[in-house]
Tab-separated table of N, CA and C in Angstrom:
chain	number	residue	atom	x	y	z
A	27	GLY	N	-7.997	-25.370	-10.460
A	27	GLY	CA	-7.152	-24.342	-9.859
A	27	GLY	C	-5.708	-24.751	-9.603
A	28	TYR	N	-5.067	-23.913	-8.945
A	28	TYR	CA	-3.603	-24.197	-8.681
A	28	TYR	C	-3.403	-24.426	-7.265
A	29	SER	N	-2.398	-25.215	-6.757
A	29	SER	CA	-2.109	-25.494	-5.466
A	29	SER	C	-0.670	-25.487	-5.169
A	30	ILE	N	-0.200	-24.819	-4.081
A	30	ILE	CA	1.090	-24.757	-3.555
A	30	ILE	C	1.118	-25.289	-2.137
A	31	LYS	N	1.980	-26.213	-1.880
A	31	LYS	CA	2.051	-26.796	-0.493
A	31	LYS	C	3.392	-26.542	0.177
A	32	ASN	N	3.335	-26.307	1.475
A	32	ASN	CA	4.616	-26.085	2.296
A	32	ASN	C	5.322	-24.857	1.876
A	33	LEU	N	4.689	-23.785	1.733
A	33	LEU	CA	5.393	-22.542	1.500
A	33	LEU	C	6.022	-22.008	2.799
A	34	ASN	N	7.339	-21.810	2.873
A	34	ASN	CA	8.006	-21.434	4.129
A	34	ASN	C	8.755	-20.189	3.933
A	35	ILE	N	8.443	-19.158	4.623
A	35	ILE	CA	9.230	-17.850	4.586
A	35	ILE	C	9.553	-17.491	5.969
A	36	HIS	N	10.774	-17.496	6.340
A	36	HIS	CA	11.176	-17.151	7.750
A	36	HIS	C	12.160	-15.937	7.681
A	37	ILE	N	11.765	-14.829	8.277
A	37	ILE	CA	12.691	-13.657	8.392
A	37	ILE	C	13.425	-13.815	9.697
A	38	LYS	N	14.782	-14.090	9.608
A	38	LYS	CA	15.550	-14.308	10.791
A	38	LYS	C	16.588	-13.188	10.877
A	39	THR	N	16.951	-12.472	9.909
A	39	THR	CA	17.831	-11.414	9.963
A	39	THR	C	17.294	-10.135	9.276
A	40	ASP	N	17.826	-9.013	9.554
A	40	ASP	CA	17.434	-7.800	8.927
A	40	ASP	C	18.000	-7.727	7.472
A	41	PRO	N	17.140	-7.908	6.429
A	41	PRO	CA	17.599	-7.903	5.083
A	41	PRO	C	18.075	-6.499	4.761
A	42	GLN	N	19.070	-6.446	3.997
A	42	GLN	CA	19.591	-5.205	3.449
A	42	GLN	C	18.662	-4.564	2.456
A	43	GLY	N	18.518	-3.223	2.428
A	43	GLY	CA	17.843	-2.481	1.399
A	43	GLY	C	16.275	-2.674	1.448
A	44	LEU	N	15.724	-3.075	2.566
A	44	LEU	CA	14.240	-3.127	2.564
A	44	LEU	C	13.598	-1.778	2.827
A	45	GLY	N	14.367	-0.801	3.253
A	45	GLY	CA	13.906	0.454	3.496
A	45	GLY	C	13.067	0.474	4.907
A	46	THR	N	11.907	1.223	4.916
A	46	THR	CA	11.189	1.423	6.150
A	46	THR	C	10.043	0.427	6.316
A	47	GLU	N	9.788	-0.255	5.130
A	47	GLU	CA	8.679	-1.268	5.154
A	47	GLU	C	9.003	-2.487	4.426
A	48	ALA	N	8.368	-3.675	4.805
A	48	ALA	CA	8.557	-4.876	4.116
A	48	ALA	C	7.248	-5.566	3.962
A	49	TYR	N	7.023	-5.998	2.740
A	49	TYR	CA	5.745	-6.719	2.332
A	49	TYR	C	6.151	-8.098	2.031
A	50	VAL	N	5.722	-9.085	2.788
A	50	VAL	CA	6.143	-10.496	2.605
A	50	VAL	C	5.015	-11.495	2.559
A	51	GLY	N	5.033	-12.283	1.515
A	51	GLY	CA	4.066	-13.328	1.265
A	51	GLY	C	4.495	-13.968	0.000
A	52	LEU	N	3.646	-14.873	-0.656
A	52	LEU	CA	3.897	-15.385	-1.936
A	52	LEU	C	4.130	-14.353	-2.968
A	53	PHE	N	3.349	-13.216	-2.834
A	53	PHE	CA	3.573	-12.057	-3.574
A	53	PHE	C	3.589	-10.910	-2.613
A	54	SER	N	4.569	-9.977	-2.854
A	54	SER	CA	4.590	-8.796	-1.866
A	54	SER	C	3.400	-7.906	-2.059
A	55	GLY	N	3.008	-7.616	-3.380
A	55	GLY	CA	1.895	-6.908	-3.690
A	55	GLY	C	1.136	-7.365	-4.918
A	56	ASN	N	-0.064	-6.972	-4.950
A	56	ASN	CA	-0.962	-7.359	-6.132
A	56	ASN	C	-1.849	-6.205	-6.481
A	57	SER	N	-1.901	-5.820	-7.798
A	57	SER	CA	-2.875	-4.809	-8.264
A	57	SER	C	-3.716	-5.415	-9.397
A	58	GLY	N	-3.562	-6.705	-9.714
A	58	GLY	CA	-4.295	-7.372	-10.752
A	58	GLY	C	-5.316	-8.290	-10.090
A	59	THR	N	-5.459	-9.520	-10.700
A	59	THR	CA	-6.425	-10.564	-10.175
A	59	THR	C	-5.621	-11.857	-9.920
A	60	ILE	N	-5.848	-12.337	-8.778
A	60	ILE	CA	-5.290	-13.668	-8.405
A	60	ILE	C	-6.599	-14.559	-8.165
A	61	LYS	N	-6.649	-15.677	-8.839
A	61	LYS	CA	-7.789	-16.506	-8.599
A	61	LYS	C	-7.540	-18.028	-8.633
A	62	ASN	N	-8.371	-18.803	-8.075
A	62	ASN	CA	-8.347	-20.225	-8.059
A	62	ASN	C	-6.970	-20.820	-7.529
A	63	LEU	N	-6.563	-20.290	-6.455
A	63	LEU	CA	-5.265	-20.560	-5.871
A	63	LEU	C	-5.533	-21.160	-4.390
A	64	THR	N	-4.874	-22.285	-4.112
A	64	THR	CA	-4.874	-22.884	-2.784
A	64	THR	C	-3.398	-22.997	-2.270
A	65	LEU	N	-3.168	-22.420	-1.045
A	65	LEU	CA	-1.922	-22.545	-0.378
A	65	LEU	C	-2.203	-23.513	0.813
A	66	LYS	N	-1.454	-24.613	0.819
A	66	LYS	CA	-1.634	-25.590	2.000
A	66	LYS	C	-0.396	-25.541	2.872
A	67	ASP	N	-0.624	-25.517	4.126
A	67	ASP	CA	0.428	-25.623	5.168
A	67	ASP	C	1.467	-24.683	5.014
A	68	VAL	N	1.122	-23.387	4.933
A	68	VAL	CA	2.045	-22.298	4.852
A	68	VAL	C	2.688	-22.058	6.243
A	69	ASP	N	3.897	-21.599	6.239
A	69	ASP	CA	4.616	-21.138	7.531
A	69	ASP	C	5.385	-19.917	7.110
A	70	ILE	N	4.813	-18.747	7.483
A	70	ILE	CA	5.445	-17.492	7.293
A	70	ILE	C	5.663	-16.866	8.617
A	71	ASN	N	6.888	-16.558	8.907
A	71	ASN	CA	7.213	-16.121	10.275
A	71	ASN	C	8.212	-15.060	10.275
A	72	ASN	N	7.893	-13.901	10.916
A	72	ASN	CA	8.783	-12.801	11.203
A	72	ASN	C	9.291	-12.794	12.570
A	73	THR	N	10.547	-13.135	12.795
A	73	THR	CA	11.105	-13.164	14.258
A	73	THR	C	12.138	-12.062	14.393
A	74	LYS	N	12.412	-11.215	13.362
A	74	LYS	CA	13.424	-10.312	13.538
A	74	LYS	C	13.069	-8.823	13.229
A	75	LEU	N	12.430	-8.558	12.172
A	75	LEU	CA	12.173	-7.165	11.843
A	75	LEU	C	11.048	-6.647	12.794
A	76	LYS	N	11.297	-5.389	13.223
A	76	LYS	CA	10.386	-4.953	14.381
A	76	LYS	C	9.327	-4.045	13.919
A	77	GLU	N	9.339	-3.332	12.975
A	77	GLU	CA	8.289	-2.358	12.593
A	77	GLU	C	8.004	-2.476	11.113
A	78	ASN	N	6.825	-2.082	10.803
A	78	ASN	CA	6.315	-1.925	9.370
A	78	ASN	C	6.589	-3.216	8.540
A	79	VAL	N	6.241	-4.326	9.114
A	79	VAL	CA	6.401	-5.631	8.397
A	79	VAL	C	5.008	-6.104	8.220
A	80	TYR	N	4.600	-6.326	6.925
A	80	TYR	CA	3.287	-6.630	6.557
A	80	TYR	C	3.327	-8.063	5.970
A	81	LEU	N	2.570	-9.021	6.539
A	81	LEU	CA	2.732	-10.411	6.177
A	81	LEU	C	1.347	-10.802	5.562
A	82	GLY	N	1.338	-11.677	4.606
A	82	GLY	CA	0.145	-12.253	4.001
A	82	GLY	C	0.513	-13.598	3.366
A	83	GLY	N	-0.373	-14.528	3.410
A	83	GLY	CA	-0.122	-15.807	2.749
A	83	GLY	C	-0.011	-15.718	1.252
A	84	ILE	N	-1.035	-15.190	0.652
A	84	ILE	CA	-1.144	-15.005	-0.790
A	84	ILE	C	-0.382	-13.714	-1.146
A	85	VAL	N	-0.799	-12.649	-0.545
A	85	VAL	CA	-0.236	-11.310	-0.899
A	85	VAL	C	-0.153	-10.420	0.411
A	86	ALA	N	0.850	-9.697	0.625
A	86	ALA	CA	0.983	-8.795	1.757
A	86	ALA	C	0.203	-7.503	1.570
A	87	TYR	N	0.216	-7.028	0.344
A	87	TYR	CA	-0.549	-5.686	0.082
A	87	TYR	C	-1.320	-5.866	-1.077
A	88	ASN	N	-2.648	-5.832	-1.014
A	88	ASN	CA	-3.621	-5.986	-2.119
A	88	ASN	C	-4.379	-4.833	-2.558
A	89	SER	N	-4.270	-4.302	-3.789
A	89	SER	CA	-5.105	-3.309	-4.247
A	89	SER	C	-5.841	-3.851	-5.513
A	90	GLY	N	-5.836	-5.152	-5.698
A	90	GLY	CA	-6.530	-5.749	-6.800
A	90	GLY	C	-7.619	-6.652	-6.372
A	91	THR	N	-7.770	-7.827	-7.015
A	91	THR	CA	-8.846	-8.760	-6.728
A	91	THR	C	-8.287	-10.132	-6.494
A	92	ILE	N	-8.866	-10.719	-5.394
A	92	ILE	CA	-8.481	-12.147	-5.027
A	92	ILE	C	-9.834	-12.916	-5.081
A	93	GLU	N	-9.915	-13.915	-5.846
A	93	GLU	CA	-11.167	-14.652	-6.087
A	93	GLU	C	-10.872	-16.148	-5.852
A	94	ASN	N	-11.825	-16.792	-5.089
A	94	ASN	CA	-11.775	-18.250	-4.946
A	94	ASN	C	-10.368	-18.878	-4.530
A	95	CYS	N	-9.767	-18.284	-3.478
A	95	CYS	CA	-8.494	-18.667	-2.997
A	95	CYS	C	-8.665	-19.146	-1.524
A	96	LYS	N	-7.828	-20.058	-1.190
A	96	LYS	CA	-7.871	-20.715	0.160
A	96	LYS	C	-6.436	-20.849	0.687
A	97	ILE	N	-6.325	-20.719	2.009
A	97	ILE	CA	-5.034	-20.886	2.649
A	97	ILE	C	-5.173	-21.576	3.921
A	98	THR	N	-4.154	-22.485	4.266
A	98	THR	CA	-4.104	-23.127	5.620
A	98	THR	C	-2.698	-22.955	6.157
A	99	GLY	N	-2.536	-22.892	7.340
A	99	GLY	CA	-1.145	-22.845	8.034
A	99	GLY	C	-1.084	-21.729	8.998
A	100	ILE	N	0.154	-21.204	9.250
A	100	ILE	CA	0.479	-20.356	10.214
A	100	ILE	C	1.210	-19.057	9.581
A	101	ILE	N	0.671	-17.951	9.968
A	101	ILE	CA	1.327	-16.611	9.692
A	101	ILE	C	1.565	-15.922	10.998
A	102	LYS	N	2.802	-15.702	11.404
A	102	LYS	CA	3.184	-15.167	12.647
A	102	LYS	C	4.033	-13.934	12.483
A	103	ASN	N	3.559	-12.788	12.960
A	103	ASN	CA	4.336	-11.541	12.861
A	103	ASN	C	4.866	-11.182	14.282
A	104	GLY	N	5.647	-11.989	14.854
A	104	GLY	CA	6.224	-11.679	16.137
A	104	GLY	C	7.539	-10.886	16.163
A	105	MET	N	7.554	-9.846	16.808
A	105	MET	CA	8.731	-8.978	16.753
A	105	MET	C	9.778	-9.446	17.688
A	106	GLY	N	10.837	-10.226	17.187
A	106	GLY	CA	11.814	-10.749	17.972
A	106	GLY	C	12.870	-9.713	18.257
A	107	SER	N	13.882	-10.291	18.979
A	107	SER	CA	14.976	-9.331	19.400
A	107	SER	C	16.191	-9.633	18.457
């Protein structure tokens, strides 16, 4: 399988052009198949955007298939000021 270590995504400001929703992760969305993937020591943190923010380690919105995947770390969707 595949391994990614120390993925860091920190939302600290309001990004331009995101519209009313934001999907944040390694992939924002998936409609296919993701398999045999390990994410180690992820740190995904939303401290700025207040509404309609969807976080995921591997994928934020999934309409496909995820097989044999593992993730460790922290995902925090705290609505900061």
